[in-house]
Short mmCIF file of C-alpha atoms in Angstrom, two decimals:
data_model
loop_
_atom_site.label_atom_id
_atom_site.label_comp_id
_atom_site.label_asym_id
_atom_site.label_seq_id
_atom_site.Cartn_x
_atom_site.Cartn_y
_atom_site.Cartn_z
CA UNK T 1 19.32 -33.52 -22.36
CA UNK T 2 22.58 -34.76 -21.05
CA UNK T 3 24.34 -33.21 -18.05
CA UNK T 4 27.21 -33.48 -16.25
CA UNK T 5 26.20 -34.12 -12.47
CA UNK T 6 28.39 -33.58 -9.21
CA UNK T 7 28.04 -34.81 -5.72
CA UNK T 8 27.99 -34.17 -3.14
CA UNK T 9 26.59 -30.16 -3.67
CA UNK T 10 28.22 -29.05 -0.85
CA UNK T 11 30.83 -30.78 1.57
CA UNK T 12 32.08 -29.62 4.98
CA UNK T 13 34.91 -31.02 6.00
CA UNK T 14 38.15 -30.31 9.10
CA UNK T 15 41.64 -29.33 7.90
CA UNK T 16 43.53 -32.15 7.24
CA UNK T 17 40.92 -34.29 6.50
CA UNK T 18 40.48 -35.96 3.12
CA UNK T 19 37.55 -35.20 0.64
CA UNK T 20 36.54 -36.79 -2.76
CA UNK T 21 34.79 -34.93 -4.91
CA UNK T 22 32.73 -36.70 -7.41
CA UNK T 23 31.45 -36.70 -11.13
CA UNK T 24 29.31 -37.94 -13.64
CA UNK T 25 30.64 -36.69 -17.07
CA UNK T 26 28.27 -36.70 -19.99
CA UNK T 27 28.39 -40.48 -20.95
CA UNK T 28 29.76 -39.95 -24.64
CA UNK T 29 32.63 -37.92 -23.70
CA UNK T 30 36.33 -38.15 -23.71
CA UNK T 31 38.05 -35.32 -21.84
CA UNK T 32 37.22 -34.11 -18.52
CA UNK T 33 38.57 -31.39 -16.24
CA UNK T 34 38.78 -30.02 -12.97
CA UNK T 35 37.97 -26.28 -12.23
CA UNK T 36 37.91 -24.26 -8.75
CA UNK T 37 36.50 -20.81 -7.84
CA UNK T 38 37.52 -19.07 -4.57
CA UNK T 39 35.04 -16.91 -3.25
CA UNK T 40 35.11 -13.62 -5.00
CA UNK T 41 38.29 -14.86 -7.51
CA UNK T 42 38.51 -16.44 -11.01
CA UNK T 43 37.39 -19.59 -12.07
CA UNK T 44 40.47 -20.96 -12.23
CA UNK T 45 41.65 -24.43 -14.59
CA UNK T 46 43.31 -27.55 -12.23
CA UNK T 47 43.59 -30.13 -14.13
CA UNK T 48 42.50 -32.06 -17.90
CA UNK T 49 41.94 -35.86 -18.26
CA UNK T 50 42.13 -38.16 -21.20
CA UNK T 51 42.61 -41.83 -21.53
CA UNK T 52 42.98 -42.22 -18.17
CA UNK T 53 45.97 -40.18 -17.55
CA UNK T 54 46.64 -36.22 -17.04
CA UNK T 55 46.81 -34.22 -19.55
CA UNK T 56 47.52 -31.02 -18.30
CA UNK T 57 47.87 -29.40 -14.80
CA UNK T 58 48.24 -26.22 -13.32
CA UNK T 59 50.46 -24.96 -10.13
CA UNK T 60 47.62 -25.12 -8.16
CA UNK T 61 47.28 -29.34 -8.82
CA UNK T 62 49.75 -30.40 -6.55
CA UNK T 63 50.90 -33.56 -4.43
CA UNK T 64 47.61 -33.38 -2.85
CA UNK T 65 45.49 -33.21 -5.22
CA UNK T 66 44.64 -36.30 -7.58
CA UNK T 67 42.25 -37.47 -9.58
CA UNK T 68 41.04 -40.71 -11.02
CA UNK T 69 38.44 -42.41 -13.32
CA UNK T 70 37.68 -45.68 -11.15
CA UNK T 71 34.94 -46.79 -13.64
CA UNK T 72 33.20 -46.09 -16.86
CA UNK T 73 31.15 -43.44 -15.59
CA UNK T 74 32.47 -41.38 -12.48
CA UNK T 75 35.54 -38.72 -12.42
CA UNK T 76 36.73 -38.11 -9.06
CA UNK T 77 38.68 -35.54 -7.36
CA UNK T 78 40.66 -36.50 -4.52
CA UNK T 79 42.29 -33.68 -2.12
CA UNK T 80 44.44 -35.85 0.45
CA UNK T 81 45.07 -33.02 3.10
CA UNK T 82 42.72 -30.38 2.96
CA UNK T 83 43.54 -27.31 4.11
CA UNK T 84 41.48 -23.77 4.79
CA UNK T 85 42.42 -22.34 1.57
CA UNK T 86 41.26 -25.52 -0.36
CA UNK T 87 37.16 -23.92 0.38
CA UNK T 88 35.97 -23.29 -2.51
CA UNK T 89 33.48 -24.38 -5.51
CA UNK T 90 34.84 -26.85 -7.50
CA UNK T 91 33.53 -27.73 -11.13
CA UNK T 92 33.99 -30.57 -13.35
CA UNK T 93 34.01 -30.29 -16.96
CA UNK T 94 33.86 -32.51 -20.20
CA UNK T 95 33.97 -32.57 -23.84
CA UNK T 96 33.64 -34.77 -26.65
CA UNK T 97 36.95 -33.54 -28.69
CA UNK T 98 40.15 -32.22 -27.21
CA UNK T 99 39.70 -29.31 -29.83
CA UNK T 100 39.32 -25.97 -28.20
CA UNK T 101 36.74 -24.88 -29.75
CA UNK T 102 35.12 -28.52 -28.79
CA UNK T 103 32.36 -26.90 -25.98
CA UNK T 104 33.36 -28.03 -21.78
CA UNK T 105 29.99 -28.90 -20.27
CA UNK T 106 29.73 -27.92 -16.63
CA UNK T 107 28.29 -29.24 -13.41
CA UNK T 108 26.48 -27.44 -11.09
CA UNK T 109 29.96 -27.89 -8.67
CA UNK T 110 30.62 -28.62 -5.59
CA UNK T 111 31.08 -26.31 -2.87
CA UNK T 112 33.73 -27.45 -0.37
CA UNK T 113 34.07 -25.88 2.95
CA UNK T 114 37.36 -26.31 5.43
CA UNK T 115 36.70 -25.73 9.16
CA UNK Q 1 50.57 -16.57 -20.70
CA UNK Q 2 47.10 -15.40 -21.24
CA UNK Q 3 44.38 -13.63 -19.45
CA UNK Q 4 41.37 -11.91 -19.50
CA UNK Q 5 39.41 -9.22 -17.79
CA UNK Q 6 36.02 -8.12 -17.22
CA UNK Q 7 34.94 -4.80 -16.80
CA UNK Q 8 32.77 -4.52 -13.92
CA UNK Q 9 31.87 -7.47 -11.47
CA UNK Q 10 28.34 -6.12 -11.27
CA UNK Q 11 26.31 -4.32 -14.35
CA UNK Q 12 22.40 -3.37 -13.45
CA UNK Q 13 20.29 -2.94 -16.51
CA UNK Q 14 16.82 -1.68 -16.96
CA UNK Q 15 14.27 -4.80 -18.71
CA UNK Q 16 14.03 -3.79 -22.04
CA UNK Q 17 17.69 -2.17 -22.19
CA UNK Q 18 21.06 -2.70 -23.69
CA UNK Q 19 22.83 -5.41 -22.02
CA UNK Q 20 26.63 -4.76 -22.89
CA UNK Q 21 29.46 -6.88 -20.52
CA UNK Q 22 33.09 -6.09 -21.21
CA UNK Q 23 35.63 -8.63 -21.54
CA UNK Q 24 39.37 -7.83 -22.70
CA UNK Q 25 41.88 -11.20 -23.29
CA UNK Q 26 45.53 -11.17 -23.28
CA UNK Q 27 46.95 -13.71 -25.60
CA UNK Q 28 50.50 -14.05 -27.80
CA UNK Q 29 49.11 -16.25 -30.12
CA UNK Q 30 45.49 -16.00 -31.61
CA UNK Q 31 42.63 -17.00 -29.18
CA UNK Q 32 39.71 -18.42 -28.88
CA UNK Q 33 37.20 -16.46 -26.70
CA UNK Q 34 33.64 -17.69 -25.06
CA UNK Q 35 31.40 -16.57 -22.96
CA UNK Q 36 29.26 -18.52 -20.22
CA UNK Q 37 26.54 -17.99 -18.39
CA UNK Q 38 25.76 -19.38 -14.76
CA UNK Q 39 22.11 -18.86 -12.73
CA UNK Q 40 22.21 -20.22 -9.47
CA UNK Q 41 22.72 -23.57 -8.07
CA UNK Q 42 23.65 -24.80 -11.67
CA UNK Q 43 26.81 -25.35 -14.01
CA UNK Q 44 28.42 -22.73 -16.13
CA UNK Q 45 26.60 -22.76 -19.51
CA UNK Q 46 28.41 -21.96 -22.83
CA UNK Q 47 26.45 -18.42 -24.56
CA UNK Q 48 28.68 -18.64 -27.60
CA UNK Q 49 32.57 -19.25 -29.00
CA UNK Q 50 34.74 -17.79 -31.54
CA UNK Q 51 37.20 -19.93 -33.24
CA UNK Q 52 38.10 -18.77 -36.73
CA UNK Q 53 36.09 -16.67 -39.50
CA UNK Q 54 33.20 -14.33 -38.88
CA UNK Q 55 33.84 -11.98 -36.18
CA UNK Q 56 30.60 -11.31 -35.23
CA UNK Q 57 29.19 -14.23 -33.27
CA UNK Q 58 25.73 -14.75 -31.81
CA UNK Q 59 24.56 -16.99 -29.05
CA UNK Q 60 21.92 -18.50 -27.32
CA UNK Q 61 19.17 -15.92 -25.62
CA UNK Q 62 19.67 -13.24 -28.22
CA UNK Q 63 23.37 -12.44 -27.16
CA UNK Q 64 25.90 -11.84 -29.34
CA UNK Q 65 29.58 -11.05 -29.01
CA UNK Q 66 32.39 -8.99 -31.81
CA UNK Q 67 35.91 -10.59 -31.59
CA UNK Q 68 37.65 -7.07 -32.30
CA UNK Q 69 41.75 -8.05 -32.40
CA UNK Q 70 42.88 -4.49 -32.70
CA UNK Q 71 41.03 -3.74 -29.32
CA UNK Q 72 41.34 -7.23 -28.38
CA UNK Q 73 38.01 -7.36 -26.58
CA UNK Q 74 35.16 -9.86 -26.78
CA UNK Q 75 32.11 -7.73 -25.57
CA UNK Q 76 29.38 -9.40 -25.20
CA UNK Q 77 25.51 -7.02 -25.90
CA UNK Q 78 22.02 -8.10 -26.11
CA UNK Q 79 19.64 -5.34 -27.52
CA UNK Q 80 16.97 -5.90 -25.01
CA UNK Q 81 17.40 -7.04 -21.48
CA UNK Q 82 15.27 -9.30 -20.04
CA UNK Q 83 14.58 -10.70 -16.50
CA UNK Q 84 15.32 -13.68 -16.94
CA UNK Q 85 19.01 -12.66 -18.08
CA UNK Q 86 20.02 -11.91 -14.74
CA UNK Q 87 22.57 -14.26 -13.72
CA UNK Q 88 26.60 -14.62 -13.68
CA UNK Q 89 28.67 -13.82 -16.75
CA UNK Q 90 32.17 -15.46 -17.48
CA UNK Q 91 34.41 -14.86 -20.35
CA UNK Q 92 37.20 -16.93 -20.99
CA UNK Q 93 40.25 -17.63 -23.74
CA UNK Q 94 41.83 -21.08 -24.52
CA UNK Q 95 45.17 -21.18 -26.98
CA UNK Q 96 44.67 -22.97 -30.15
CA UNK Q 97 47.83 -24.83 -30.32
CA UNK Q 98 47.17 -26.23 -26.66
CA UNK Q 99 44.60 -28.61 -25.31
CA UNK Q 100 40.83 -27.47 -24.18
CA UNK Q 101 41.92 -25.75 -20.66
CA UNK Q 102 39.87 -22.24 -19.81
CA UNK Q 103 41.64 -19.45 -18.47
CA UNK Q 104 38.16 -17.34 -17.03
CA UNK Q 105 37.66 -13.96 -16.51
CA UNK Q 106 36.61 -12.96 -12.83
CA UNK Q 107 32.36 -12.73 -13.79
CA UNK Q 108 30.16 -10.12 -14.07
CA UNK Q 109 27.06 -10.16 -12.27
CA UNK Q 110 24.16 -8.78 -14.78
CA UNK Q 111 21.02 -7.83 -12.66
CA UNK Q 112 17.74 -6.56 -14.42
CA UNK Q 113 15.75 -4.11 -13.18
CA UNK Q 114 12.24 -4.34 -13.95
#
């Protein structure tokens, strides 16, 4: 069965440092997304990708965050300065139709640490 | 703006018992509501969705959730707990008339007791 796989499973990394986060959406899909969950908080929504552009973003998403589809297969999150309140677990997400009823299929995420 | 909360970040349940998890959206236009599961070390997994029609969904693993609009809950029940149910809960809401972001509830932790 088809799964969406992240790497690495967890990263450790020094404030100010930069971290990519990576993943492998399901190969037939269209529409990926970014998730985060602080320890103890929500799961909360970053950012949606289609067609290689954004297509949505939330407050949190900002200047340092970015994201890219380099090649055919991998979906990458880029933080550019992390700081302590970037630790968290971070999922990626995709679907086959931008419906919202169209089912997000999650990776196991990525747990990033800031020292 | 939409939201949605869950009732209790941890539920313990007997094996054999009524698993029932809470979940109560906030939402100005009509939602759609699903629940997902997550054991450890792996992804969140979708349990079931309601879009349109039939009120009364049912899922994967025997669950089963009632979209009730008047109380505007999504509760999610299995008759009969098992062990290998225990694991994180999330409910979450997405607008129709917007693309396929998840606003989540904070989880509820379901552990069963044999």
């Amino acid at each position: 069965e088809p799964e969406v796989t992240q790497t690495p499973s967890h990263q450790v990394t020094q404030m100010g440092q930069e971290v990519i986060l990576r993943c492998v959406p399901i190969s037939n899909h269209l529409y990926f997304y970014w998730y985060r969950q602080i320890l103890g908080q929500k799961v909360e929504f970053l950012v949606s990708f289609y067609n290689n552009e954004i297509s949505e973003k939330s407050e949190i998403f900002d200047d340092q965050f970015s994201v890219e589809r380099p090649d055919g297969s991998n979906f990458t999150l880029k933080i550019r300065s992390t700081k302590l309140e970037d630790s968290a677990m971070y999922f990626c997400a995709s679907s086959r139709r931008l419906e919202t009823a169209s089912e997000q299929f999650f990776g196991p995420g990525t747990r990033l640490t800031v020292l | 703006a939409q939201s949605v909360t869950q009732l209790g970040s941890h539920v313990s349940v007997s094996e054999g018992a009524l698993v029932l998890l809470r979940c109560n959206y906030s939402s100005s236009v009509p939602p759609y509501l699903f629940w997902y599961v997550q054991y450890p070390n792996q992804g969140l997994q979708l349990l079931l969705k309601y879009t349109t029609g039939a009120t009364l969904v049912k899922g994967i693993n025997g669950f089963e959730a009632e979209f009730k609009k008047s109380e505007t809950s999504f509760h999610l029940t299995k008759p009969s707990a098992h062990m290998s149910d225990a694991a994180e809960y999330f409910c979450a809401v997405s607008r129709a008339t917007q693309g396929g972001k998840l606003i989540f509830g904070q989880g509820t932790e379901l552990s069963v007791k044999p």
